[in-house]
Amino acid sequence: MGEARDMEKEKMTDAIQRGSVKVGQCDVRYLEAGSGPVLVYLHGAGGLRLSQAHRILAQRNRVIALEVPIGDALRSFDDIAAVLNQALEVLTIERFSLMGHSVGADVALRMAIARPAPLTSMILIAPTAIRPTIVDPMARATSDAGVRATDWLCEGGGVELASQRREAFATLMGDGRDPAFETRMGEIAVPVLAVFGTSDPIVSTDAARHYSVLLRKCFTVMVYDATHDIEADRPDAVAAIVGNFLAHGEGFVINRDNGIINP
Amino acid sequence: MKASLFCTTRYEGPSKKGVWPVPADPYSAEIAQKSYQRWMSHIELGDELGFDYVTVAEHHFAPFSMSPNPLILAGVLTQKLRNAKIALLGPDLPILNPVRVAEEIAMLDTLTGGRVIAGLMRGSPNEYVTYNINPAESRERFQEAIQLIRKAWTEPQAFGWQGRYYDYRTVSIWPRPFQKPHPPIFISAATPESGEFAARNRFGVGFAFTTLQIAMKAADYYREQAREFGWEPSPDDVIYRMSFHVAETDDQAIEDLVAAGVQASLGLGMTNKAIESAVAGSGYYGRDIETQRARLQSRGEIRDRIENGQLLAGSPETVLKQIIRVRDAIGAGMLDLSLGAPTLGEKARKSIELFGTKVLPRMRSL
């Protein structure tokens, strides 16, 4: 049984390509799957991975998961954002939607502020950019475990790398709000979908209202019965809402499902 | 203690007994209209006499209660009641649109200046047939709907909801609830699962269609669970529903009930055995299925019902003693009282009057 499962998983992950791109001193690794409009994904503290939600999204999109780099030379999330924007230029990605999970959403917002032109839309999953809405910092430790059963592919590295990444993110995140950054969030003109888990011990659903106020066109969605790992807990729900948003932009609020029961 | 007068809006004409759904072939529009008028008259009397609440609930396809939408009935009450608050004990959430429920309760709360309590119910087994909802999903639907309603009441910015059973792309209700953060929420805590859910969310609880013994056990379990979650429910967090009939003497009260042909009928959920059995098989009752089914089948003669804590009957003095017994057993802070002999006309009205003038003032100090 275990062998059959491994073979099945291998077959599924065959569709994923691995690569890396050099930006200055950083080697930015990435995973890529699917074809269609580009969706760039930035992971959270758990490291580089693709979830089952991405597997569904890759049926209609070219999904590129970038590894969020850490290192002594990267002294702020803005520094990291600059490296990732350059990585996308090297990869000649000219138009894309940008999706970030947790800390990855924080970096994604900074990328959007620094280089808005190629962006078509943004998706923030359990974003931690507004600090007071982190309800339980200690819960971070439990949210970034290694490989999850629901991962499509995890390349987050071993325990040591995970620990380094966690420490680096915690240092960069700090404790207080960043009023200058929050003001600059208002510069983001593309539609933003911000997704929150109703059982998230790290980011309260009350955080949603801050993004609604600070961003020009923000649509918030609560995913019921999901923790901070929303994509792991409710992959189909995330894929449905994100897929709809990617396909229809602000018009995603319109229901296009067929309501006929017995044609 | 507080008392609520349950406005069942029973149809007061002939109808078929012991079935559900009840065929409407003997239905008379005139009788139905008069039935509503009589109930409004009872309610206004209860309000004048100082009943703390008037209760409305949701039931379908039966003359027992012409209240398929209790929130419409509550809308009428907002224009009739001067002092009493409104206890919404329905609506039956799993068969309804939860955003609509959030909107309507917020309307009622605003219209009354914050005088509603929001009892959000799962509904009796038969109600799942009404709007063709799978009863096996009822608990999950119920729990998700409550969280959605609470979010709709408290979130000031528009939001979407991607649930397991409910999917809304944008929600931003107007009006907002008058009470902050929202009206007090009560749920039925008949089953262990619902007791745990109420305790975890700090909801008040209600017990109906049960016996004193079963309710005692359920109330104890709810309090025990609440302590696990770090809080202690007060008597105001517990509502107990039962029937009542008060007369000048004990003998008169029993005589009235016998004359009215009052029999302890089965609740709506049990009148169609095939439906109840199918619902039971779906897992609707949870892990305590035998107790739950026994609870809904419990019936007996008038004195048995008094003993079982299902009926208050007698003189004001006797009824007060029966109330003390219920309070001591369950720790309920509010009794939700349904007319024991609603078909008796003036005697039913007299029962409300005696309760309001001779029992209710003494309940206050309990």
XYZ file of N, CA, C and O in Angstrom, chain A residues 1 35 37 39 78 101 103 115 150-151 154 177-178 201 213 219 236 263:
72
model
N 0.834 -1.217 0.000
C 0.000 0.000 0.000
C 0.862 1.259 0.000
O 0.677 2.164 -0.787
N 0.319 25.367 -17.034
C 0.484 26.380 -18.084
C -0.734 27.289 -18.067
O -1.794 26.907 -17.564
N -2.006 31.643 -17.625
C -1.575 32.882 -16.962
C -0.725 32.552 -15.736
O -1.008 31.590 -15.020
N 0.894 32.489 -12.151
C 0.617 32.741 -10.738
C 1.909 32.489 -9.972
O 2.389 31.352 -9.917
N 11.841 44.265 2.498
C 11.996 45.020 1.242
C 13.196 44.502 0.449
O 13.148 44.427 -0.781
N 1.701 33.426 1.130
C 1.114 32.844 2.334
C 1.861 33.332 3.570
O 3.094 33.266 3.617
N 4.014 35.017 6.023
C 5.103 35.970 5.820
C 5.302 36.222 4.328
O 5.664 37.328 3.904
N 7.339 47.194 -7.472
C 7.313 46.956 -8.935
C 5.878 46.595 -9.342
O 5.541 45.426 -9.552
N -0.801 16.940 3.040
C -1.521 17.582 1.946
C -0.612 18.335 0.989
O -1.088 18.983 0.067
N 0.689 18.291 1.203
C 1.590 18.949 0.259
C 1.598 18.197 -1.060
O 1.562 16.962 -1.097
N 7.040 19.238 -1.175
C 7.676 20.109 -0.185
C 9.180 20.040 -0.357
O 9.760 18.957 -0.345
N 3.685 47.545 14.569
C 3.158 47.865 13.250
C 4.155 48.731 12.511
O 5.052 49.330 13.108
N 4.004 48.805 11.219
C 4.897 49.580 10.368
C 4.038 50.590 9.608
O 3.570 50.325 8.501
N -4.861 30.169 14.613
C -4.415 30.652 15.925
C -3.387 31.772 15.825
O -3.003 32.354 16.836
N -9.401 48.163 4.626
C -9.272 49.622 4.757
C -8.011 50.125 4.058
O -8.038 51.150 3.367
N -10.725 42.307 -1.453
C -11.856 41.410 -1.198
C -11.393 40.386 -0.168
O -10.448 39.641 -0.418
N -9.364 22.433 -1.527
C -10.385 22.638 -2.571
C -11.040 24.013 -2.433
O -11.324 24.670 -3.439
N -32.049 18.875 -15.486
C -32.298 19.423 -16.835
C -33.111 18.448 -17.691
O -33.098 17.261 -17.450
